[in-house]
mmCIF file of C-alpha atoms in Angstrom:
data_model
loop_
_atom_site.group_PDB
_atom_site.id
_atom_site.type_symbol
_atom_site.label_atom_id
_atom_site.label_comp_id
_atom_site.label_asym_id
_atom_site.label_seq_id
_atom_site.Cartn_x
_atom_site.Cartn_y
_atom_site.Cartn_z
ATOM 1 C CA MET A 237 -116.357 -37.023 93.612
ATOM 2 C CA HIS A 238 -116.719 -33.280 92.719
ATOM 3 C CA GLY A 239 -114.310 -30.460 92.829
ATOM 4 C CA LYS A 240 -114.899 -27.045 94.209
ATOM 5 C CA SER A 241 -116.720 -25.736 91.195
ATOM 6 C CA GLY A 242 -119.163 -28.637 91.178
ATOM 7 C CA LEU A 243 -117.778 -30.273 88.120
ATOM 8 C CA PRO A 244 -116.944 -33.974 87.940
ATOM 9 C CA ARG A 245 -113.311 -34.685 88.364
ATOM 10 C CA GLN A 246 -111.404 -35.994 85.207
ATOM 11 C CA GLY A 247 -111.414 -39.538 86.526
ATOM 12 C CA ASP A 248 -115.097 -39.573 87.263
ATOM 13 C CA GLN A 249 -116.321 -38.842 83.672
ATOM 14 C CA ASN A 250 -117.746 -42.383 82.928
ATOM 15 C CA PRO A 251 -119.909 -42.012 79.766
ATOM 16 C CA ALA A 252 -121.865 -45.074 80.671
ATOM 17 C CA MET A 253 -123.075 -43.469 83.834
ATOM 18 C CA LEU A 254 -123.862 -39.964 82.423
ATOM 19 C CA PRO A 255 -127.576 -38.942 81.470
ATOM 20 C CA ARG A 256 -128.110 -39.465 77.653
ATOM 21 C CA SER A 257 -130.688 -36.731 77.044
ATOM 22 C CA LEU A 258 -130.003 -33.015 77.073
ATOM 23 C CA PRO A 259 -133.126 -32.240 79.283
ATOM 24 C CA ARG A 260 -131.650 -34.522 82.002
ATOM 25 C CA TRP A 261 -128.374 -32.900 81.638
ATOM 26 C CA LEU A 262 -129.850 -29.490 82.186
ATOM 27 C CA ALA A 263 -131.905 -30.793 85.105
ATOM 28 C CA VAL A 264 -128.983 -32.331 86.805
ATOM 29 C CA THR A 265 -126.912 -29.176 86.535
ATOM 30 C CA SER A 266 -129.774 -26.661 86.970
ATOM 31 C CA THR A 267 -128.509 -25.753 90.587
ATOM 32 C CA GLN A 268 -124.916 -25.518 89.606
ATOM 33 C CA SER A 269 -122.852 -22.710 88.184
ATOM 34 C CA PRO A 270 -123.080 -21.530 84.427
ATOM 35 C CA LYS A 271 -119.666 -23.209 83.965
ATOM 36 C CA ALA A 272 -121.063 -26.530 85.148
ATOM 37 C CA ARG A 273 -123.986 -26.198 82.682
ATOM 38 C CA TRP A 274 -121.687 -25.381 79.877
ATOM 39 C CA PHE A 275 -119.750 -28.502 80.722
ATOM 40 C CA ALA A 276 -122.876 -30.662 80.732
ATOM 41 C CA VAL A 277 -123.983 -29.361 77.266
ATOM 42 C CA SER A 278 -120.503 -29.959 75.965
ATOM 43 C CA MET A 279 -120.288 -33.450 77.217
ATOM 44 C CA TYR A 280 -123.747 -34.081 75.816
ATOM 45 C CA GLU A 281 -122.708 -32.929 72.390
ATOM 46 C CA GLU A 282 -119.477 -35.038 72.657
ATOM 47 C CA LEU A 283 -121.480 -38.068 73.434
ATOM 48 C CA LYS A 284 -123.583 -37.496 70.278
ATOM 49 C CA ARG A 285 -120.546 -37.373 68.061
ATOM 50 C CA PRO A 286 -120.819 -39.897 65.048
ATOM 51 C CA ASN A 287 -117.570 -41.800 66.172
ATOM 52 C CA VAL A 288 -118.856 -42.374 69.671
ATOM 53 C CA LEU A 289 -122.379 -43.339 68.458
ATOM 54 C CA TYR A 290 -120.851 -45.736 65.996
ATOM 55 C CA GLU A 291 -118.595 -47.438 68.491
ATOM 56 C CA GLU A 292 -121.592 -47.907 70.906
ATOM 57 C CA LEU A 293 -123.685 -49.271 68.123
ATOM 58 C CA LYS A 294 -121.182 -51.956 67.234
ATOM 59 C CA LEU A 295 -121.386 -53.322 70.720
ATOM 60 C CA LYS A 296 -125.025 -54.163 70.089
ATOM 61 C CA PHE A 297 -124.050 -56.593 67.202
ATOM 62 C CA GLY A 298 -122.950 -60.106 68.082
ATOM 63 C CA TYR A 299 -119.915 -61.811 66.777
ATOM 64 C CA MET A 300 -122.082 -64.534 65.015
ATOM 65 C CA GLY A 301 -124.445 -62.166 63.281
ATOM 66 C CA VAL A 302 -127.116 -62.120 65.963
ATOM 67 C CA VAL A 303 -128.765 -58.729 66.452
ATOM 68 C CA ASN A 304 -131.869 -57.632 68.288
ATOM 69 C CA HIS A 305 -133.815 -55.731 65.721
ATOM 70 C CA LYS A 306 -135.851 -54.066 68.598
ATOM 71 C CA GLU A 307 -132.794 -52.443 69.922
ATOM 72 C CA VAL A 308 -131.072 -51.653 66.522
ATOM 73 C CA GLY A 309 -132.826 -49.760 63.855
ATOM 74 C CA VAL A 310 -132.877 -46.844 61.408
ATOM 75 C CA TRP A 311 -133.146 -44.317 64.239
ATOM 76 C CA ASP A 312 -129.497 -45.179 65.247
ATOM 77 C CA LEU A 313 -128.454 -44.285 61.629
ATOM 78 C CA PHE A 314 -130.368 -41.031 61.917
ATOM 79 C CA ALA A 315 -128.725 -40.178 65.228
ATOM 80 C CA ILE A 316 -125.279 -40.485 63.441
ATOM 81 C CA LEU A 317 -126.322 -38.552 60.475
ATOM 82 C CA ARG A 318 -127.435 -35.564 62.571
ATOM 83 C CA GLY A 319 -123.824 -35.346 63.902
ATOM 84 C CA VAL A 320 -122.182 -35.204 60.456
ATOM 85 C CA ARG A 321 -119.977 -32.201 59.999
ATOM 86 C CA ASN A 322 -116.992 -33.284 58.020
ATOM 87 C CA LYS A 323 -115.725 -36.056 55.909
ATOM 88 C CA GLY A 324 -114.654 -38.296 58.838
ATOM 89 C CA ASP A 325 -118.144 -38.156 60.365
ATOM 90 C CA LEU A 326 -119.624 -39.010 56.958
ATOM 91 C CA GLY A 327 -117.402 -42.069 56.853
ATOM 92 C CA PHE A 328 -118.803 -43.322 60.113
ATOM 93 C CA ALA A 329 -122.381 -42.889 58.830
ATOM 94 C CA LEU A 330 -121.442 -44.905 55.678
ATOM 95 C CA GLN A 331 -119.835 -47.656 57.887
ATOM 96 C CA THR A 332 -123.013 -47.728 59.891
ATOM 97 C CA MET A 333 -125.113 -48.309 56.759
ATOM 98 C CA ASN A 334 -122.711 -51.071 55.691
ATOM 99 C CA LEU A 335 -123.013 -52.631 59.178
ATOM 100 C CA PHE A 336 -126.797 -52.661 58.823
ATOM 101 C CA TYR A 337 -126.593 -54.216 55.438
ATOM 102 C CA ASN A 338 -124.149 -56.991 56.583
ATOM 103 C CA PHE A 339 -126.341 -57.889 59.618
ATOM 104 C CA GLY A 340 -129.732 -57.647 57.769
ATOM 105 C CA VAL A 341 -131.017 -54.516 59.370
ATOM 106 C CA LYS A 342 -133.596 -53.044 56.952
ATOM 107 C CA LEU A 343 -132.911 -49.782 55.231
ATOM 108 C CA LYS A 344 -136.383 -49.034 53.868
ATOM 109 C CA HIS A 345 -137.247 -45.757 55.496
ATOM 110 C CA ARG A 346 -138.101 -43.073 53.053
ATOM 111 C CA GLU A 347 -135.914 -40.428 54.651
ATOM 112 C CA ILE A 348 -132.647 -42.325 54.599
ATOM 113 C CA SER A 349 -131.590 -41.007 51.137
ATOM 114 C CA THR A 350 -132.747 -37.519 51.960
ATOM 115 C CA ARG A 351 -130.879 -37.344 55.313
ATOM 116 C CA LEU A 352 -127.744 -38.890 53.776
ATOM 117 C CA LEU A 353 -127.651 -36.329 50.905
ATOM 118 C CA ALA A 354 -128.078 -33.511 53.474
ATOM 119 C CA ALA A 355 -125.223 -34.984 55.617
ATOM 120 C CA THR A 356 -123.132 -35.259 52.397
ATOM 121 C CA MET A 357 -123.502 -31.698 51.663
ATOM 122 C CA LEU A 358 -122.822 -30.651 55.218
ATOM 123 C CA ALA A 359 -119.611 -32.535 54.895
ATOM 124 C CA ARG A 360 -118.699 -30.560 51.783
ATOM 125 C CA GLU A 361 -118.497 -33.783 49.692
ATOM 126 C CA GLU A 362 -120.234 -32.423 46.511
ATOM 127 C CA SER A 363 -119.000 -35.253 44.231
ATOM 128 C CA GLU A 364 -120.390 -37.862 46.792
ATOM 129 C CA ALA A 365 -123.730 -35.926 46.576
ATOM 130 C CA ILE A 366 -123.839 -36.213 42.820
ATOM 131 C CA GLU A 367 -123.066 -39.933 43.080
ATOM 132 C CA LEU A 368 -125.796 -40.501 45.593
ATOM 133 C CA ILE A 369 -128.412 -38.893 43.395
ATOM 134 C CA LYS A 370 -127.117 -40.974 40.469
ATOM 135 C CA LEU A 371 -126.801 -44.417 42.223
ATOM 136 C CA TYR A 372 -129.194 -44.257 45.165
ATOM 137 C CA GLY A 373 -131.586 -46.832 43.320
ATOM 138 C CA SER A 374 -128.878 -49.576 43.540
ATOM 139 C CA TRP A 375 -129.055 -49.892 47.395
ATOM 140 C CA LEU A 376 -131.898 -47.719 48.597
ATOM 141 C CA GLU A 377 -135.527 -47.971 47.863
ATOM 142 C CA HIS A 378 -136.672 -44.334 47.929
ATOM 143 C CA PRO A 379 -135.081 -41.312 46.164
ATOM 144 C CA PRO A 380 -133.958 -38.228 48.021
ATOM 145 C CA ASP A 381 -136.546 -35.515 48.518
ATOM 146 C CA SER A 382 -136.719 -33.217 45.501
ATOM 147 C CA ALA A 383 -136.480 -30.138 47.779
ATOM 148 C CA VAL A 384 -133.083 -31.154 49.041
ATOM 149 C CA VAL A 385 -132.001 -32.015 45.427
ATOM 150 C CA TYR A 386 -132.970 -28.446 44.390
ATOM 151 C CA ALA A 387 -130.985 -27.103 47.273
ATOM 152 C CA VAL A 388 -127.921 -28.902 46.064
ATOM 153 C CA MET A 389 -128.501 -27.534 42.606
ATOM 154 C CA SER A 390 -128.941 -24.057 44.106
ATOM 155 C CA LYS A 391 -125.559 -24.334 45.864
ATOM 156 C CA PHE A 392 -123.839 -25.419 42.632
ATOM 157 C CA LEU A 393 -125.422 -22.447 40.858
ATOM 158 C CA ASP A 394 -124.329 -20.002 43.401
ATOM 159 C CA GLU A 395 -120.865 -21.404 43.184
ATOM 160 C CA LYS A 396 -120.926 -20.825 39.395
ATOM 161 C CA LYS A 397 -120.692 -24.529 38.630
ATOM 162 C CA PRO A 398 -123.203 -24.823 35.672
ATOM 163 C CA MET A 399 -122.033 -28.303 34.654
ATOM 164 C CA GLU A 400 -122.818 -29.743 37.959
ATOM 165 C CA VAL A 401 -126.304 -28.363 37.746
ATOM 166 C CA ARG A 402 -126.694 -29.619 34.296
ATOM 167 C CA GLU A 403 -125.635 -33.245 35.396
ATOM 168 C CA LEU A 404 -128.169 -33.088 38.248
ATOM 169 C CA ALA A 405 -130.847 -31.823 36.136
ATOM 170 C CA LYS A 406 -130.259 -34.639 33.617
ATOM 171 C CA LEU A 407 -130.275 -37.324 36.362
ATOM 172 C CA VAL A 408 -133.616 -36.066 37.843
ATOM 173 C CA ARG A 409 -135.142 -35.658 34.392
ATOM 174 C CA GLU A 410 -134.381 -39.246 33.475
ATOM 175 C CA ASP A 411 -135.463 -40.763 36.636
ATOM 176 C CA TRP A 412 -139.222 -41.712 36.687
ATOM 177 C CA ARG A 413 -139.283 -41.550 40.519
ATOM 178 C CA PHE A 414 -138.747 -37.872 40.368
ATOM 179 C CA ARG A 415 -141.665 -35.527 39.670
ATOM 180 C CA LEU A 416 -140.848 -32.878 37.024
ATOM 181 C CA GLU A 417 -141.426 -29.448 38.692
ATOM 182 C CA THR A 418 -140.756 -25.756 38.072
ATOM 183 C CA PRO A 419 -137.737 -25.485 40.162
ATOM 184 C CA LEU A 420 -135.914 -28.175 38.269
ATOM 185 C CA TYR A 421 -136.296 -26.408 34.974
ATOM 186 C CA SER A 422 -135.792 -22.812 36.548
ATOM 187 C CA LEU A 423 -132.363 -23.799 38.086
ATOM 188 C CA ALA A 424 -131.365 -25.734 34.929
ATOM 189 C CA ILE A 425 -132.145 -22.820 32.648
ATOM 190 C CA GLN A 426 -130.332 -20.313 34.842
ATOM 191 C CA ALA A 427 -127.355 -22.629 34.813
ATOM 192 C CA MET A 428 -127.352 -22.983 31.033
ATOM 193 C CA LEU A 429 -127.298 -19.334 30.635
ATOM 194 C CA LYS A 430 -124.010 -19.170 32.513
ATOM 195 C CA LEU A 431 -122.227 -21.518 30.218
ATOM 196 C CA PRO A 432 -119.279 -20.349 28.168
ATOM 197 C CA LYS A 433 -120.273 -18.810 24.769
ATOM 198 C CA GLU A 434 -118.606 -21.531 22.713
ATOM 199 C CA GLN A 435 -121.229 -24.034 24.286
ATOM 200 C CA GLU A 436 -124.162 -21.893 22.977
ATOM 201 C CA PRO A 437 -125.846 -21.138 26.443
ATOM 202 C CA LEU A 438 -129.050 -19.457 24.972
ATOM 203 C CA ARG A 439 -129.682 -22.543 22.711
ATOM 204 C CA ALA A 440 -129.183 -24.901 25.623
ATOM 205 C CA ALA A 441 -131.596 -22.932 27.770
ATOM 206 C CA MET A 442 -134.255 -22.685 24.937
ATOM 207 C CA ILE A 443 -134.044 -26.446 24.597
ATOM 208 C CA LEU A 444 -134.868 -26.882 28.262
ATOM 209 C CA ARG A 445 -137.759 -24.350 27.807
ATOM 210 C CA GLU A 446 -139.267 -26.465 25.063
ATOM 211 C CA ASP A 447 -138.865 -29.607 27.025
ATOM 212 C CA ALA A 448 -140.752 -27.856 29.965
ATOM 213 C CA LEU A 449 -143.615 -26.898 27.690
ATOM 214 C CA GLN A 450 -143.821 -30.454 26.354
ATOM 215 C CA MET A 451 -144.030 -31.872 29.866
ATOM 216 C CA GLY A 452 -146.589 -29.376 31.017
ATOM 217 C CA VAL A 453 -144.372 -27.412 33.343
ATOM 218 C CA ARG A 454 -144.889 -23.758 33.527
ATOM 219 C CA LEU A 455 -141.944 -21.568 34.043
ATOM 220 C CA PRO A 456 -142.048 -18.625 36.418
ATOM 221 C CA VAL A 457 -142.113 -15.079 34.925
ATOM 222 C CA LYS A 458 -138.703 -14.173 36.065
ATOM 223 C CA VAL A 459 -137.215 -17.063 33.987
ATOM 224 C CA GLN A 460 -139.236 -16.199 31.033
ATOM 225 C CA LEU A 461 -138.183 -12.567 31.095
ATOM 226 C CA GLN A 462 -134.504 -13.763 31.578
ATOM 227 C CA LEU A 463 -134.808 -15.828 28.295
ATOM 228 C CA LEU A 464 -136.634 -12.999 26.543
ATOM 229 C CA ASP A 465 -133.801 -10.484 27.401
ATOM 230 C CA GLU A 466 -131.120 -12.967 26.390
ATOM 231 C CA SER A 467 -132.875 -13.614 23.028
ATOM 232 C CA LEU A 468 -133.185 -9.769 22.437
ATOM 233 C CA LYS A 469 -129.566 -9.326 23.291
ATOM 234 C CA ALA A 470 -128.631 -12.016 20.901
ATOM 235 C CA VAL A 471 -130.505 -10.314 18.028
ATOM 236 C CA ASN A 472 -127.931 -7.471 17.984
ATOM 237 C CA LEU A 473 -124.863 -9.359 18.899
ATOM 238 C CA GLU A 474 -122.138 -9.603 16.277
ATOM 239 C CA PRO A 475 -121.734 -13.062 14.784
ATOM 240 C CA SER A 476 -118.267 -13.057 16.195
ATOM 241 C CA GLY A 477 -119.710 -12.710 19.760
ATOM 242 C CA GLY A 478 -118.638 -9.065 20.204
ATOM 243 C CA SER A 479 -120.292 -6.354 22.099
ATOM 244 C CA GLU A 480 -123.863 -5.223 21.517
ATOM 245 C CA VAL A 481 -124.272 -2.534 18.815
ATOM 246 C CA GLN A 482 -127.418 -0.825 17.579
ATOM 247 C CA SER A 483 -128.503 1.075 14.589
ATOM 248 C CA ASP A 484 -130.221 4.437 14.577
ATOM 249 C CA ALA A 485 -133.740 4.221 16.346
ATOM 250 C CA PRO A 486 -136.592 3.470 14.062
ATOM 251 C CA SER A 487 -139.331 5.866 13.730
ATOM 252 C CA GLU A 488 -142.757 4.743 14.605
ATOM 253 C CA ASP A 489 -144.437 7.179 12.323
ATOM 254 C CA ALA A 490 -142.154 6.566 9.354
ATOM 255 C CA PRO A 491 -142.600 3.356 7.230
ATOM 256 C CA ALA A 492 -140.205 0.474 8.177
ATOM 257 C CA GLU A 493 -137.366 -0.220 5.719
ATOM 258 C CA ASP A 494 -137.484 -3.328 3.673
ATOM 259 C CA VAL A 495 -134.864 -5.276 5.433
ATOM 260 C CA THR A 496 -134.528 -8.877 5.907
ATOM 261 C CA ASP A 497 -133.470 -8.834 9.477
ATOM 262 C CA ALA A 498 -133.093 -6.353 12.489
ATOM 263 C CA THR A 499 -129.424 -6.699 12.525
ATOM 264 C CA ASP A 500 -128.425 -6.372 8.880
ATOM 265 C CA ALA A 501 -127.257 -2.787 9.689
ATOM 266 C CA THR A 502 -125.743 -3.504 12.967
ATOM 267 C CA ALA A 503 -123.972 -6.756 12.976
ATOM 268 C CA GLU A 504 -120.643 -7.129 11.215
ATOM 269 C CA ASP A 505 -120.139 -10.569 9.473
ATOM 270 C CA VAL A 506 -117.149 -12.629 10.435
ATOM 271 C CA PRO A 507 -114.709 -13.548 7.682
ATOM 272 C CA GLY A 508 -115.957 -16.569 5.826
ATOM 273 C CA GLU A 509 -119.567 -16.322 6.864
ATOM 274 C CA SER A 510 -122.335 -15.200 4.611
ATOM 275 C CA SER A 511 -124.698 -12.282 5.579
ATOM 276 C CA GLU A 512 -127.686 -14.554 4.860
ATOM 277 C CA ALA A 513 -126.573 -17.061 7.605
ATOM 278 C CA SER A 514 -126.001 -14.190 10.075
ATOM 279 C CA ALA A 515 -129.534 -12.732 9.191
ATOM 280 C CA GLU A 516 -131.128 -16.121 9.533
ATOM 281 C CA ARG A 517 -129.656 -16.690 12.883
ATOM 282 C CA SER A 518 -130.659 -13.320 14.173
ATOM 283 C CA LEU A 519 -134.182 -13.816 12.839
ATOM 284 C CA SER A 520 -134.313 -17.147 14.707
ATOM 285 C CA HIS A 521 -133.568 -15.260 17.946
ATOM 286 C CA LEU A 522 -136.148 -12.685 17.188
ATOM 287 C CA LYS A 523 -138.761 -15.393 16.666
ATOM 288 C CA ASP A 524 -137.753 -16.908 19.944
ATOM 289 C CA ALA A 525 -138.285 -13.603 21.642
ATOM 290 C CA VAL A 526 -141.748 -13.252 20.166
ATOM 291 C CA HIS A 527 -142.790 -16.758 21.206
ATOM 292 C CA LEU A 528 -141.593 -15.971 24.820
ATOM 293 C CA ALA A 529 -143.534 -12.753 24.852
ATOM 294 C CA ASP A 530 -146.592 -14.619 23.557
ATOM 295 C CA ALA A 531 -146.212 -17.072 26.517
ATOM 296 C CA LEU A 532 -146.106 -14.145 28.865
ATOM 297 C CA ALA A 533 -149.333 -12.890 27.423
ATOM 298 C CA GLN A 534 -151.006 -16.266 27.520
ATOM 299 C CA ASP A 535 -150.020 -16.577 31.218
ATOM 300 C CA GLY A 536 -151.610 -13.105 31.910
ATOM 301 C CA HIS A 537 -148.426 -11.285 32.727
ATOM 302 C CA VAL A 538 -149.018 -8.476 30.087
ATOM 303 C CA ARG A 539 -152.737 -7.544 30.662
ATOM 304 C CA GLY A 540 -153.301 -4.833 33.286
ATOM 305 C CA GLY A 541 -150.802 -4.602 36.350
ATOM 306 C CA ALA A 542 -147.774 -5.790 34.346
ATOM 307 C CA SER A 543 -144.431 -5.281 36.077
ATOM 308 C CA ALA A 544 -142.016 -2.630 34.870
ATOM 309 C CA ALA A 545 -139.465 -5.373 33.939
ATOM 310 C CA THR A 546 -142.027 -7.144 31.785
ATOM 311 C CA LEU A 547 -143.061 -3.905 30.088
ATOM 312 C CA CYS A 548 -139.379 -2.855 29.536
ATOM 313 C CA SER A 549 -138.554 -6.275 27.917
ATOM 314 C CA LEU A 550 -141.568 -5.915 25.626
ATOM 315 C CA SER A 551 -140.645 -2.481 24.652
ATOM 316 C CA TRP A 552 -137.202 -3.771 23.647
ATOM 317 C CA LEU A 553 -138.970 -6.445 21.565
ATOM 318 C CA PHE A 554 -141.249 -3.811 19.876
ATOM 319 C CA TRP A 555 -138.191 -1.678 19.085
ATOM 320 C CA HIS A 556 -136.664 -4.593 17.134
ATOM 321 C CA LEU A 557 -139.905 -5.471 15.268
ATOM 322 C CA SER A 558 -140.275 -1.730 14.229
ATOM 323 C CA ALA A 559 -137.000 -2.026 12.409
ATOM 324 C CA ILE A 560 -138.122 -4.789 9.960
ATOM 325 C CA SER A 561 -140.584 -4.800 7.147
ATOM 326 C CA SER A 562 -144.347 -5.350 7.698
ATOM 327 C CA GLU A 563 -144.277 -8.517 5.800
ATOM 328 C CA LEU A 564 -141.481 -9.979 7.724
ATOM 329 C CA ARG A 565 -143.111 -8.819 11.040
ATOM 330 C CA GLN A 566 -146.333 -10.454 10.020
ATOM 331 C CA GLU A 567 -144.430 -13.679 9.358
ATOM 332 C CA VAL A 568 -142.699 -13.508 12.768
ATOM 333 C CA VAL A 569 -145.894 -13.040 14.790
ATOM 334 C CA SER A 570 -148.213 -15.240 12.566
ATOM 335 C CA ASP A 571 -148.130 -18.331 14.780
ATOM 336 C CA CYS A 572 -148.635 -16.541 18.018
ATOM 337 C CA HIS A 573 -152.139 -16.824 19.730
ATOM 338 C CA ALA A 574 -152.214 -14.258 22.494
ATOM 339 C CA TRP A 575 -150.119 -11.737 20.646
ATOM 340 C CA SER A 576 -152.865 -10.188 18.724
ATOM 341 C CA ILE A 577 -155.042 -9.894 21.787
ATOM 342 C CA SER A 578 -152.588 -8.251 24.103
ATOM 343 C CA CYS A 579 -149.820 -6.628 22.148
ATOM 344 C CA SER A 580 -150.820 -5.974 18.522
ATOM 345 C CA ASP A 581 -151.612 -2.270 18.959
ATOM 346 C CA TRP A 582 -148.735 -1.536 21.300
ATOM 347 C CA THR A 583 -145.608 0.367 20.338
ATOM 348 C CA TRP A 584 -142.223 0.466 22.040
ATOM 349 C CA SER A 585 -142.767 4.041 23.341
ATOM 350 C CA LYS A 586 -146.271 3.276 24.671
ATOM 351 C CA THR A 587 -144.981 0.194 26.384
ATOM 352 C CA LEU A 588 -142.156 2.118 27.935
ATOM 353 C CA GLU A 589 -144.551 4.771 29.084
ATOM 354 C CA ALA A 590 -146.702 2.157 30.707
ATOM 355 C CA ALA A 591 -143.564 0.762 32.479
ATOM 356 C CA CYS A 592 -142.963 4.140 34.053
ATOM 357 C CA ALA A 593 -146.566 4.543 34.973
ATOM 358 C CA ASN A 594 -146.685 1.116 36.785
ATOM 359 C CA PHE A 595 -143.241 1.380 38.276
ATOM 360 C CA HIS A 596 -144.322 2.883 41.729
ATOM 361 C CA SER A 597 -147.273 0.370 42.148
ATOM 362 C CA GLN A 598 -146.853 -2.683 44.286
ATOM 363 C CA VAL A 599 -147.376 -5.040 41.368
ATOM 364 C CA GLY A 600 -145.419 -3.033 38.775
ATOM 365 C CA PHE A 601 -142.148 -2.400 40.830
ATOM 366 C CA SER A 602 -139.070 -4.181 39.579
ATOM 367 C CA SER A 603 -135.506 -3.956 40.988
ATOM 368 C CA GLN A 604 -133.945 -5.340 37.878
ATOM 369 C CA LEU A 605 -134.627 -3.860 34.470
ATOM 370 C CA PRO A 606 -133.159 -4.875 31.158
ATOM 371 C CA ARG A 607 -129.884 -2.939 30.446
ATOM 372 C CA GLY A 608 -129.878 -3.635 26.738
ATOM 373 C CA LEU A 609 -133.114 -1.554 25.959
ATOM 374 C CA PHE A 610 -131.632 1.644 27.642
ATOM 375 C CA GLN A 611 -128.345 1.020 25.931
ATOM 376 C CA VAL A 612 -130.212 1.142 22.566
ATOM 377 C CA LEU A 613 -132.131 4.247 23.503
ATOM 378 C CA GLU A 614 -129.216 6.108 24.865
ATOM 379 C CA ALA A 615 -127.219 5.489 21.631
ATOM 380 C CA SER A 616 -130.225 6.501 19.406
ATOM 381 C CA GLU A 617 -130.588 10.001 17.957
ATOM 382 C CA ASP A 618 -134.426 9.742 17.796
ATOM 383 C CA PRO A 619 -135.918 12.672 19.855
ATOM 384 C CA GLU A 620 -138.652 10.386 21.241
ATOM 385 C CA ALA A 621 -135.957 7.909 22.479
ATOM 386 C CA GLN A 622 -134.047 10.629 24.129
ATOM 387 C CA ARG A 623 -137.219 12.072 25.827
ATOM 388 C CA LEU A 624 -138.038 8.634 27.220
ATOM 389 C CA VAL A 625 -134.524 8.019 28.579
ATOM 390 C CA GLU A 626 -134.778 11.187 30.564
ATOM 391 C CA ARG A 627 -138.189 10.202 31.783
ATOM 392 C CA CYS A 628 -137.075 6.643 32.840
ATOM 393 C CA ARG A 629 -134.115 8.102 34.637
ATOM 394 C CA GLN A 630 -136.453 10.347 36.729
ATOM 395 C CA CYS A 631 -139.012 7.594 37.233
ATOM 396 C CA PHE A 632 -136.653 4.609 38.000
ATOM 397 C CA GLY A 633 -134.214 6.512 40.036
ATOM 398 C CA ARG A 634 -131.509 4.350 41.376
ATOM 399 C CA PHE A 635 -133.086 1.341 39.741
ATOM 400 C CA TYR A 636 -132.281 2.720 36.302
ATOM 401 C CA PRO A 637 -129.829 0.223 34.867
ATOM 402 C CA LYS A 638 -126.261 1.631 34.372
ATOM 403 C CA ALA A 639 -123.378 0.297 32.375
#
């Protein structure tokens, strides 16, 4: 029955007579050679392939629709789903679900949709995963677990597929059986910021932020800072979408010039577009930045122990505010609640000094700092700006953002 190596011969490999659990396999071959143990594990894994399990499962169903529900259940489906690795394996899992449906085997387990979604992603069938999240309600009772849905969204985000993330976020947002949570909005906002310029990524992200506020979902500080930096970057962008430019640095001791917007002296108007429209759009971005900073202050991310990234972004905002008239500045911050408590007496230089002071603490350390602020300071002829650039280079070291 056995060869010299202790392995069963080719003709003796009857799957029906082999142990069906891995511990029994290892117990049977514990006294044999490592090669025999490797063969045992390989045979066990082969017997657990979806195609083998599916063929064995079909034998339990009668030709006249008679099935013993004590022998056939959802655990047989789970065993097949565990072995899914490619499109063919996924096909056997779907055939199993169709077989259960035709023979009246109940598919009411809460984890069916979750495990099917995970198996779909393992089989690299992304389009099928989207369809499952979209249409699960037509044939399954329970939605997939939100954590697995977020994992699918993260995979699409890593692969730079923002439209797929947008579609999944829309499906989850409109499904009452999903609970609206922070990861949903965080992933969707990050995906919106990666949209092409012609699709207005910042506007789409800000719409999601407003929806999160209305639904009572609080965004993490990382996402709020990302929106703040993008809003400040948009203030100085040319209307045509060109590179960022910055005027001479405003002096904190000298009175601010009476200008209507922070970008009147920096942004060039595109042909056929009025300067008023450009100024209004830039002012809108500045107001969004102020509201984002106010939200950071309300959440307690500005008082005491603020991170260097937060303080650098606030310094960038104060730089813009110091370039507009006092009347316009008062109008911009008039509807902010926490602004007067936390930030009213701060200047861009004081805030940047605080960022340097907090950088080496456990709370204040930040590996990613806004490049836009330091581009502005490096291009400025203000002695205070040049001094702080040198101090930041010494303080931040290799974390100083470079072009």
